[in-house]
mmCIF file of C-alpha atoms in Angstrom:
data_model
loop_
_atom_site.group_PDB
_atom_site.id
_atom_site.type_symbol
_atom_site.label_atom_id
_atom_site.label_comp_id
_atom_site.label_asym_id
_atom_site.label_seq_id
_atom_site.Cartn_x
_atom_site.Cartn_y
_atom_site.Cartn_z
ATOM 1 C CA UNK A 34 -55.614 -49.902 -30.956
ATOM 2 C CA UNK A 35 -53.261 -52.456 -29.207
ATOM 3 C CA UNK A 36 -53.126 -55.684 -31.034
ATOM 4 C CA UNK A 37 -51.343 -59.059 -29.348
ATOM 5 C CA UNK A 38 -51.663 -62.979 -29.706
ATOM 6 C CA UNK A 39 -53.176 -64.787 -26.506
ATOM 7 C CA UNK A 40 -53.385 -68.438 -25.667
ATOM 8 C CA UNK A 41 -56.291 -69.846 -27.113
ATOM 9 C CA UNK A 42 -57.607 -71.036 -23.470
ATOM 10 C CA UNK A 43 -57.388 -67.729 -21.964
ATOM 11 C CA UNK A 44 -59.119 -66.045 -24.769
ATOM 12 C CA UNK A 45 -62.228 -68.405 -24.478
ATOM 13 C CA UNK A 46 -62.055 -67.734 -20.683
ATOM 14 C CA UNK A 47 -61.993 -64.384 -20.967
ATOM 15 C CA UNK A 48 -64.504 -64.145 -23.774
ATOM 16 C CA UNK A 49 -67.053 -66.064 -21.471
ATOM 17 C CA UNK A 50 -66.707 -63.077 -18.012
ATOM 18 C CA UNK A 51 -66.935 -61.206 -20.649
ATOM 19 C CA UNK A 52 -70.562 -62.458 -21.730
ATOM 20 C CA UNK A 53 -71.412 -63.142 -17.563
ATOM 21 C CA UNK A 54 -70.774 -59.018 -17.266
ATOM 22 C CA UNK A 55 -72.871 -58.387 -20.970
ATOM 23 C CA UNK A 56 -69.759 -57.048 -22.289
ATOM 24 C CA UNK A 57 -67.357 -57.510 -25.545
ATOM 25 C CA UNK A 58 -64.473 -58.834 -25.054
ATOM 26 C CA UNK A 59 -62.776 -55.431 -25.945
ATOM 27 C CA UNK A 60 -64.701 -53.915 -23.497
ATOM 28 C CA UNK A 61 -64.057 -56.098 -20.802
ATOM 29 C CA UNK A 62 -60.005 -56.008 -21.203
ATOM 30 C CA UNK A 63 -60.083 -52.499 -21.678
ATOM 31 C CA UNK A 64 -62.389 -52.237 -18.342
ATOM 32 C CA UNK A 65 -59.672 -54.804 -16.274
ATOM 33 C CA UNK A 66 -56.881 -52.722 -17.228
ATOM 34 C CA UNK A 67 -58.749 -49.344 -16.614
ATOM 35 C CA UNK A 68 -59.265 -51.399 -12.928
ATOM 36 C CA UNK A 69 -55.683 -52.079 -12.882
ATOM 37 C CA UNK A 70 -54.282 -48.694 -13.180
ATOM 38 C CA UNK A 71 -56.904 -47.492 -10.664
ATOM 39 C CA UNK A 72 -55.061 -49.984 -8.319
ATOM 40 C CA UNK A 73 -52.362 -49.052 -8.728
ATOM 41 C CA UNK A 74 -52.563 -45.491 -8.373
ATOM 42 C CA UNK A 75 -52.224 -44.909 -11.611
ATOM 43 C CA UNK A 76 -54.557 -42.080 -13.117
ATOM 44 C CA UNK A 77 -54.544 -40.863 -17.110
ATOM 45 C CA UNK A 78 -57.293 -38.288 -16.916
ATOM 46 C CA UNK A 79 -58.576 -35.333 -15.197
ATOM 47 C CA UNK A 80 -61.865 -37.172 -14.179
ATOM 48 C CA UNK A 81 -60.445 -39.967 -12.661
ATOM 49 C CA UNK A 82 -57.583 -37.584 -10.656
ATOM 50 C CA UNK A 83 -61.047 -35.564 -9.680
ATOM 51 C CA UNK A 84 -62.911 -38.421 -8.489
ATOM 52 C CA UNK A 85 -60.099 -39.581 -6.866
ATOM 53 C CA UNK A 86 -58.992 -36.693 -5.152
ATOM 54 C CA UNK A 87 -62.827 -35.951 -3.637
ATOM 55 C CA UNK A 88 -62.520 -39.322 -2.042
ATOM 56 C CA UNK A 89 -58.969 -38.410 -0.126
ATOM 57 C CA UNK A 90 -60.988 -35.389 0.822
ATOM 58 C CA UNK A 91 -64.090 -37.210 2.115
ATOM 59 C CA UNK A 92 -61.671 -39.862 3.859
ATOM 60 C CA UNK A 93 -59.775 -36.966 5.397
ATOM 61 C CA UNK A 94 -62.750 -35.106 6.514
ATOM 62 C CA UNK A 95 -64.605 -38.149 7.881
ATOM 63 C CA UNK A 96 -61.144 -39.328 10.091
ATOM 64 C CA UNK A 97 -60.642 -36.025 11.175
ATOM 65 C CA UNK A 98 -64.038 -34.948 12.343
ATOM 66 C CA UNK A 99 -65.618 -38.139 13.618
ATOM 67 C CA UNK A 100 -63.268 -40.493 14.878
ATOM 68 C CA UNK A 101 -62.383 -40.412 18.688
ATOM 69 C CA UNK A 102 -59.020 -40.708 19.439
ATOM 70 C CA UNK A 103 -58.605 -44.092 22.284
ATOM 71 C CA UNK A 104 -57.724 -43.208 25.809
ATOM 72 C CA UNK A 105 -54.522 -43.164 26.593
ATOM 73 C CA UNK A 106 -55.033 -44.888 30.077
ATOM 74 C CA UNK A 107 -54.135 -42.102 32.486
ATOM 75 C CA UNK A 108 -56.990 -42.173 34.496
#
């Protein structure tokens, strides 16, 4: 548990996306931090590190096999 104060403003703010997405607000901050790390390259669990590495392998595959190279312009 992670306990801090917040301005009043940004609490009610934050409380309200919270509603718009049918979440709590604990569930909302911890979801736009969990979305934070994920930016940031920042992974605390196998399954995310799995997920993450299957779509470096689907990027990879998909440049490698399907993308055509531009001509060079030595005709």
């Amino acid at each position: 548990m992670v306990s801090f104060k917040i301005d009043p403003k940004i609490k009610e703010i934050l409380q309200k996306l919270a509603e718009e997405d049918t979440r709590t607000l604990s569930n909302y901050l911890v979801t736009i931090i969990q979305d934070h790390l994920k930016a940031k390259g920042i992974f605390w669990g196998a399954e995310e590190q799995h997920e993450e590495s299957e779509k470096e392998k689907s990027a990879i595959r998909f440049s490698s096999k399907n993308i055509t190279p531009p001509p060079t312009g030595d005709h």
